Amino acid sequence: GTSAAERAVRAATSVELVHMATLVHDDVLDGAPVRRGRPTVFARSGRGRALAVGDLLLSRAFAGLAVSGAEAEIAELSSASVALALGELAQRRDAFDTTISEERYLERCSLKTARLFESACRVGRLASGAPGTEELAAFGRDIGLAFQLLDDVLDVTGPPERTGKARGTDLLDGTVTLPLILARRVDPALEGVELRGLDQTAAEAICDRIADTGALEEVRARARDGTERAKRILVADAFTDEERHLLGLIADGVVDRYS
């Protein structure tokens, strides 16, 4: 049979292939020219090939898990993939709506980002056979949400040489995130901004208005609270001291990546 270590590596590989597939498909939907500072598959090879590459990555993800005894991991990653698709559909439905609620935004984040972090933790724990699967999944959820909050801050602050994409890309795509939602409380006129047809200069001007409200500090503070909450989960008996140390480094790394 397959050893626990081999199952864990297969699980990790499959999660990353699903993640890569969503990025390739995302770039098609957004018409994105660059990701991480490099041309996207869509930009280099066109919509048709990019869609096919994303489909291939998804297929390979599940083929990699198709070994005896991995039924639970396959079910979990399948469930997460459905959540990712639902999150993307929700984001499309909300596009250009500057009035969406914080609750709606957080629901989208839980589907589109936190669910994959949670799934990576759950799939890995299932593959290892160790206890504490649900505790680790809860850790992943908190870390995933913190990651998304900080990513949304970085979209407002830039700079492009750090993010690999234009400042205000979310606004240009019509994606309303927590910095704008919180900034509306201080600068209510932001709710009336027309996001359709924005150019880069106008998007950066809105980013400046959001930053001026102090909303970015509040979002960063919420992300830090999330990582601290995640670390408190690690005191559970299911974790070894080494696991607590390594998972704590991951939690801190999410914040450090954006500091």
mmCIF file of C-alpha atoms in Angstrom:
data_model
loop_
_atom_site.group_PDB
_atom_site.id
_atom_site.type_symbol
_atom_site.label_atom_id
_atom_site.label_comp_id
_atom_site.label_asym_id
_atom_site.label_seq_id
_atom_site.Cartn_x
_atom_site.Cartn_y
_atom_site.Cartn_z
ATOM 1 C CA GLY A 1 0.000 0.000 0.000
ATOM 2 C CA THR A 2 0.852 3.670 -0.111
ATOM 3 C CA SER A 3 2.691 4.985 2.951
ATOM 4 C CA ALA A 4 1.329 7.916 4.974
ATOM 5 C CA ALA A 5 4.227 10.073 3.769
ATOM 6 C CA GLU A 6 3.507 9.271 0.111
ATOM 7 C CA ARG A 7 -0.200 9.971 0.625
ATOM 8 C CA ALA A 8 0.625 13.314 2.211
ATOM 9 C CA VAL A 9 2.839 14.331 -0.726
ATOM 10 C CA ARG A 10 0.132 13.253 -3.198
ATOM 11 C CA ALA A 11 -2.425 15.283 -1.260
ATOM 12 C CA ALA A 12 -0.205 18.378 -1.196
ATOM 13 C CA THR A 13 0.469 18.096 -4.921
ATOM 14 C CA SER A 14 -3.231 17.761 -5.701
ATOM 15 C CA VAL A 15 -4.161 20.797 -3.627
ATOM 16 C CA GLU A 16 -1.543 22.896 -5.410
ATOM 17 C CA LEU A 17 -2.716 21.678 -8.837
ATOM 18 C CA VAL A 18 -6.281 22.742 -7.962
ATOM 19 C CA HIS A 19 -4.919 26.114 -6.839
ATOM 20 C CA MET A 20 -2.948 26.558 -10.076
ATOM 21 C CA ALA A 21 -6.013 25.620 -12.132
ATOM 22 C CA THR A 22 -8.109 28.290 -10.406
ATOM 23 C CA LEU A 23 -5.442 30.928 -11.076
ATOM 24 C CA VAL A 24 -5.275 30.069 -14.778
ATOM 25 C CA HIS A 25 -9.069 30.155 -15.070
ATOM 26 C CA ASP A 26 -9.253 33.358 -13.005
ATOM 27 C CA ASP A 27 -6.904 35.093 -15.413
ATOM 28 C CA VAL A 28 -9.145 34.098 -18.325
ATOM 29 C CA LEU A 29 -12.225 35.508 -16.584
ATOM 30 C CA ASP A 30 -10.397 38.736 -15.693
ATOM 31 C CA GLY A 31 -8.547 39.073 -18.998
ATOM 32 C CA ALA A 32 -5.439 39.470 -16.835
ATOM 33 C CA PRO A 33 -2.190 40.282 -18.674
ATOM 34 C CA VAL A 34 0.174 39.464 -15.795
ATOM 35 C CA ARG A 35 0.339 37.391 -12.636
ATOM 36 C CA ARG A 36 3.263 37.576 -10.221
ATOM 37 C CA GLY A 37 4.932 39.931 -12.664
ATOM 38 C CA ARG A 38 4.894 37.472 -15.582
ATOM 39 C CA PRO A 39 2.573 37.082 -18.578
ATOM 40 C CA THR A 40 -0.409 34.840 -17.865
ATOM 41 C CA VAL A 41 -1.216 31.715 -19.884
ATOM 42 C CA PHE A 42 -4.195 33.678 -21.226
ATOM 43 C CA ALA A 43 -1.955 36.565 -22.377
ATOM 44 C CA ARG A 44 0.621 34.288 -23.994
ATOM 45 C CA SER A 45 -1.576 31.618 -25.534
ATOM 46 C CA GLY A 46 -5.147 32.898 -25.677
ATOM 47 C CA ARG A 47 -8.444 32.020 -24.026
ATOM 48 C CA GLY A 48 -8.887 28.555 -25.557
ATOM 49 C CA ARG A 49 -5.503 27.212 -24.532
ATOM 50 C CA ALA A 50 -5.692 28.787 -21.089
ATOM 51 C CA LEU A 51 -9.054 27.125 -20.421
ATOM 52 C CA ALA A 52 -7.656 23.799 -21.607
ATOM 53 C CA VAL A 53 -4.585 24.166 -19.384
ATOM 54 C CA GLY A 54 -6.767 24.930 -16.367
ATOM 55 C CA ASP A 55 -8.941 21.898 -17.125
ATOM 56 C CA LEU A 56 -5.835 19.732 -17.487
ATOM 57 C CA LEU A 57 -4.494 20.900 -14.117
ATOM 58 C CA LEU A 58 -7.813 20.081 -12.433
ATOM 59 C CA SER A 59 -7.893 16.652 -14.040
ATOM 60 C CA ARG A 60 -4.332 15.925 -12.949
ATOM 61 C CA ALA A 61 -5.159 17.047 -9.402
ATOM 62 C CA PHE A 62 -7.792 14.361 -8.978
ATOM 63 C CA ALA A 63 -5.880 11.742 -10.962
ATOM 64 C CA GLY A 64 -3.045 12.166 -8.462
ATOM 65 C CA LEU A 65 -5.350 11.283 -5.590
ATOM 66 C CA ALA A 66 -6.880 8.277 -7.329
ATOM 67 C CA VAL A 67 -5.146 5.674 -5.218
ATOM 68 C CA SER A 68 -6.637 3.063 -2.925
ATOM 69 C CA GLY A 69 -7.616 4.452 0.465
ATOM 70 C CA ALA A 70 -7.728 8.105 -0.597
ATOM 71 C CA GLU A 71 -11.526 8.316 -0.933
ATOM 72 C CA ALA A 72 -11.858 10.791 1.950
ATOM 73 C CA GLU A 73 -9.216 13.098 0.459
ATOM 74 C CA ILE A 74 -10.909 12.992 -2.960
ATOM 75 C CA ALA A 75 -14.291 13.815 -1.406
ATOM 76 C CA GLU A 76 -12.797 16.718 0.543
ATOM 77 C CA LEU A 77 -10.929 18.257 -2.398
ATOM 78 C CA SER A 78 -13.999 17.820 -4.616
ATOM 79 C CA SER A 79 -16.093 19.685 -2.052
ATOM 80 C CA ALA A 80 -13.515 22.468 -1.885
ATOM 81 C CA SER A 81 -13.441 22.742 -5.690
ATOM 82 C CA VAL A 82 -17.217 23.230 -5.725
ATOM 83 C CA ALA A 83 -16.848 25.959 -3.084
ATOM 84 C CA LEU A 84 -14.200 27.708 -5.185
ATOM 85 C CA ALA A 85 -16.514 27.732 -8.189
ATOM 86 C CA LEU A 86 -19.438 29.031 -6.101
ATOM 87 C CA GLY A 87 -17.202 31.758 -4.689
ATOM 88 C CA GLU A 88 -16.149 32.818 -8.163
ATOM 89 C CA LEU A 89 -19.777 32.906 -9.324
ATOM 90 C CA ALA A 90 -20.691 35.013 -6.284
ATOM 91 C CA GLN A 91 -17.876 37.431 -7.088
ATOM 92 C CA ARG A 92 -19.099 37.710 -10.678
ATOM 93 C CA ARG A 93 -22.644 38.341 -9.469
ATOM 94 C CA ASP A 94 -21.409 41.105 -7.149
ATOM 95 C CA ALA A 95 -19.179 42.742 -9.776
ATOM 96 C CA PHE A 96 -19.244 46.564 -9.793
ATOM 97 C CA ASP A 97 -21.695 46.689 -6.858
ATOM 98 C CA THR A 98 -20.229 49.214 -4.406
ATOM 99 C CA THR A 99 -23.092 48.659 -1.935
ATOM 100 C CA ILE A 100 -22.403 45.020 -1.004
ATOM 101 C CA SER A 101 -22.322 44.216 2.710
ATOM 102 C CA GLU A 102 -19.388 43.079 4.792
ATOM 103 C CA GLU A 103 -21.253 39.796 5.414
ATOM 104 C CA ARG A 104 -21.535 39.166 1.681
ATOM 105 C CA TYR A 105 -17.831 39.882 1.210
ATOM 106 C CA LEU A 106 -16.869 37.493 4.031
ATOM 107 C CA GLU A 107 -19.124 34.792 2.577
ATOM 108 C CA ARG A 108 -17.288 35.134 -0.732
ATOM 109 C CA CYS A 109 -13.910 34.956 1.005
ATOM 110 C CA SER A 110 -14.894 31.818 2.873
ATOM 111 C CA LEU A 111 -15.819 30.119 -0.402
ATOM 112 C CA LYS A 112 -13.094 31.488 -2.654
ATOM 113 C CA THR A 113 -10.052 31.478 -0.386
ATOM 114 C CA ALA A 114 -10.503 30.183 3.165
ATOM 115 C CA ARG A 115 -12.101 26.957 1.914
ATOM 116 C CA LEU A 116 -8.986 25.926 -0.016
ATOM 117 C CA PHE A 117 -6.704 26.654 2.965
ATOM 118 C CA GLU A 118 -9.086 24.629 5.127
ATOM 119 C CA SER A 119 -9.127 21.829 2.590
ATOM 120 C CA ALA A 120 -5.331 21.731 2.320
ATOM 121 C CA CYS A 121 -5.165 21.232 6.083
ATOM 122 C CA ARG A 122 -7.941 18.643 6.177
ATOM 123 C CA VAL A 123 -6.626 16.664 3.186
ATOM 124 C CA GLY A 124 -3.112 16.665 4.615
ATOM 125 C CA ARG A 125 -4.289 15.468 8.006
ATOM 126 C CA LEU A 126 -6.495 12.774 6.479
ATOM 127 C CA ALA A 127 -3.560 11.562 4.391
ATOM 128 C CA SER A 128 -1.242 11.422 7.415
ATOM 129 C CA GLY A 129 -3.723 9.504 9.557
ATOM 130 C CA ALA A 130 -2.938 11.750 12.540
ATOM 131 C CA PRO A 131 -5.683 13.043 14.875
ATOM 132 C CA GLY A 132 -6.929 16.640 14.990
ATOM 133 C CA THR A 133 -8.309 16.918 11.451
ATOM 134 C CA GLU A 134 -11.100 19.350 12.351
ATOM 135 C CA GLU A 135 -8.878 21.470 14.589
ATOM 136 C CA LEU A 136 -6.364 21.803 11.780
ATOM 137 C CA ALA A 137 -9.157 22.606 9.311
ATOM 138 C CA ALA A 138 -10.327 25.435 11.602
ATOM 139 C CA PHE A 139 -6.728 26.702 11.713
ATOM 140 C CA GLY A 140 -6.664 26.716 7.907
ATOM 141 C CA ARG A 141 -9.944 28.636 7.690
ATOM 142 C CA ASP A 142 -8.658 31.426 9.940
ATOM 143 C CA ILE A 143 -5.332 31.610 8.109
ATOM 144 C CA GLY A 144 -7.057 31.653 4.716
ATOM 145 C CA LEU A 145 -9.322 34.536 5.642
ATOM 146 C CA ALA A 146 -6.386 36.522 7.061
ATOM 147 C CA PHE A 147 -4.463 35.873 3.849
ATOM 148 C CA GLN A 148 -7.340 37.218 1.731
ATOM 149 C CA LEU A 149 -7.801 40.316 3.891
ATOM 150 C CA LEU A 150 -4.116 41.192 3.584
ATOM 151 C CA ASP A 151 -4.131 40.476 -0.137
ATOM 152 C CA ASP A 152 -6.997 42.937 -0.540
ATOM 153 C CA VAL A 153 -5.020 45.565 1.381
ATOM 154 C CA LEU A 154 -2.034 45.010 -0.880
ATOM 155 C CA ASP A 155 -4.197 45.576 -3.958
ATOM 156 C CA VAL A 156 -4.960 49.073 -2.628
ATOM 157 C CA THR A 157 -1.411 49.910 -1.541
ATOM 158 C CA GLY A 158 0.668 48.284 -4.289
ATOM 159 C CA PRO A 159 3.262 48.924 -5.542
ATOM 160 C CA PRO A 160 3.141 46.937 -8.812
ATOM 161 C CA GLU A 161 6.784 45.873 -8.535
ATOM 162 C CA ARG A 162 5.857 44.118 -5.309
ATOM 163 C CA THR A 163 2.455 42.679 -6.248
ATOM 164 C CA GLY A 164 3.193 41.838 -9.873
ATOM 165 C CA LYS A 165 0.011 43.571 -11.021
ATOM 166 C CA ALA A 166 -1.406 47.064 -11.350
ATOM 167 C CA ARG A 167 -2.472 48.911 -8.201
ATOM 168 C CA GLY A 168 -6.246 48.865 -7.892
ATOM 169 C CA THR A 169 -6.686 45.756 -10.051
ATOM 170 C CA ASP A 170 -9.691 44.697 -7.940
ATOM 171 C CA LEU A 171 -11.404 48.018 -8.620
ATOM 172 C CA LEU A 172 -10.647 47.775 -12.329
ATOM 173 C CA ASP A 173 -12.211 44.283 -12.303
ATOM 174 C CA GLY A 174 -15.233 45.576 -10.393
ATOM 175 C CA THR A 175 -14.368 43.493 -7.317
ATOM 176 C CA VAL A 176 -15.431 45.280 -4.110
ATOM 177 C CA THR A 177 -13.373 44.193 -1.099
ATOM 178 C CA LEU A 178 -13.291 44.954 2.622
ATOM 179 C CA PRO A 179 -11.054 48.055 2.400
ATOM 180 C CA LEU A 180 -13.676 49.805 0.257
ATOM 181 C CA ILE A 181 -16.584 48.456 2.344
ATOM 182 C CA LEU A 182 -15.050 49.836 5.558
ATOM 183 C CA ALA A 183 -13.896 53.062 3.896
ATOM 184 C CA ARG A 184 -17.543 53.805 2.937
ATOM 185 C CA ARG A 185 -18.313 54.473 6.613
ATOM 186 C CA VAL A 186 -15.836 57.365 6.694
ATOM 187 C CA ASP A 187 -16.226 58.510 3.079
ATOM 188 C CA PRO A 188 -19.862 57.681 2.156
ATOM 189 C CA ALA A 189 -19.409 59.129 -1.336
ATOM 190 C CA LEU A 190 -17.334 56.035 -2.194
ATOM 191 C CA GLU A 191 -20.585 54.074 -2.391
ATOM 192 C CA GLY A 192 -21.604 56.154 -5.383
ATOM 193 C CA VAL A 193 -18.358 55.667 -7.329
ATOM 194 C CA GLU A 194 -18.898 54.141 -10.781
ATOM 195 C CA LEU A 195 -16.372 51.344 -11.171
ATOM 196 C CA ARG A 196 -17.284 50.500 -14.747
ATOM 197 C CA GLY A 197 -14.950 52.131 -17.224
ATOM 198 C CA LEU A 198 -12.309 53.135 -14.669
ATOM 199 C CA ASP A 199 -8.834 53.747 -16.014
ATOM 200 C CA GLN A 200 -5.628 53.161 -14.072
ATOM 201 C CA THR A 201 -5.338 56.786 -12.889
ATOM 202 C CA ALA A 202 -8.913 56.845 -11.596
ATOM 203 C CA ALA A 203 -8.462 53.491 -9.855
ATOM 204 C CA GLU A 204 -5.341 54.752 -8.080
ATOM 205 C CA ALA A 205 -7.204 57.889 -6.985
ATOM 206 C CA ILE A 206 -9.893 55.705 -5.385
ATOM 207 C CA CYS A 207 -7.155 53.642 -3.717
ATOM 208 C CA ASP A 208 -5.807 56.878 -2.212
ATOM 209 C CA ARG A 209 -9.277 57.796 -0.907
ATOM 210 C CA ILE A 210 -9.657 54.355 0.672
ATOM 211 C CA ALA A 211 -6.231 54.650 2.323
ATOM 212 C CA ASP A 212 -7.075 58.126 3.662
ATOM 213 C CA THR A 213 -10.010 56.740 5.697
ATOM 214 C CA GLY A 214 -7.839 54.492 7.870
ATOM 215 C CA ALA A 215 -9.682 51.404 6.595
ATOM 216 C CA LEU A 216 -6.454 49.611 5.686
ATOM 217 C CA GLU A 217 -5.243 49.661 9.288
ATOM 218 C CA GLU A 218 -8.547 48.158 10.411
ATOM 219 C CA VAL A 219 -8.353 45.373 7.829
ATOM 220 C CA ARG A 220 -4.752 44.608 8.809
ATOM 221 C CA ALA A 221 -5.774 44.455 12.483
ATOM 222 C CA ARG A 222 -8.561 42.002 11.670
ATOM 223 C CA ALA A 223 -6.109 39.820 9.758
ATOM 224 C CA ARG A 224 -3.718 39.805 12.738
ATOM 225 C CA ASP A 225 -6.616 38.858 15.026
ATOM 226 C CA GLY A 226 -7.364 35.967 12.670
ATOM 227 C CA THR A 227 -3.834 34.609 12.753
ATOM 228 C CA GLU A 228 -3.746 34.895 16.550
ATOM 229 C CA ARG A 229 -7.053 33.022 16.758
ATOM 230 C CA ALA A 230 -5.582 30.350 14.483
ATOM 231 C CA LYS A 231 -2.528 29.965 16.709
ATOM 232 C CA ARG A 232 -4.733 29.498 19.774
ATOM 233 C CA ILE A 233 -6.242 26.434 18.083
ATOM 234 C CA LEU A 234 -2.807 24.816 18.116
ATOM 235 C CA VAL A 235 -2.851 24.284 21.900
ATOM 236 C CA ALA A 236 -5.141 21.270 21.295
ATOM 237 C CA ASP A 237 -3.715 17.929 22.432
ATOM 238 C CA ALA A 238 -3.873 16.609 18.861
ATOM 239 C CA PHE A 239 -0.722 18.559 17.935
ATOM 240 C CA THR A 240 2.890 17.814 18.782
ATOM 241 C CA ASP A 241 5.262 20.574 19.875
ATOM 242 C CA GLU A 242 6.988 20.404 16.486
ATOM 243 C CA GLU A 243 3.651 20.788 14.681
ATOM 244 C CA ARG A 244 2.729 23.767 16.877
ATOM 245 C CA HIS A 245 6.048 25.385 16.022
ATOM 246 C CA LEU A 246 5.813 24.770 12.276
ATOM 247 C CA LEU A 247 2.148 25.755 11.993
ATOM 248 C CA GLY A 248 2.853 28.858 14.068
ATOM 249 C CA LEU A 249 5.535 29.827 11.544
ATOM 250 C CA ILE A 250 2.958 29.474 8.762
ATOM 251 C CA ALA A 251 0.505 31.704 10.642
ATOM 252 C CA ASP A 252 3.178 34.356 11.231
ATOM 253 C CA GLY A 253 4.366 34.021 7.639
ATOM 254 C CA VAL A 254 0.973 35.060 6.295
ATOM 255 C CA VAL A 255 1.278 38.360 8.165
ATOM 256 C CA ASP A 256 5.014 38.804 7.531
ATOM 257 C CA ARG A 257 4.499 38.359 3.799
ATOM 258 C CA TYR A 258 2.536 41.601 3.746
ATOM 259 C CA SER A 259 4.419 43.669 6.308
#
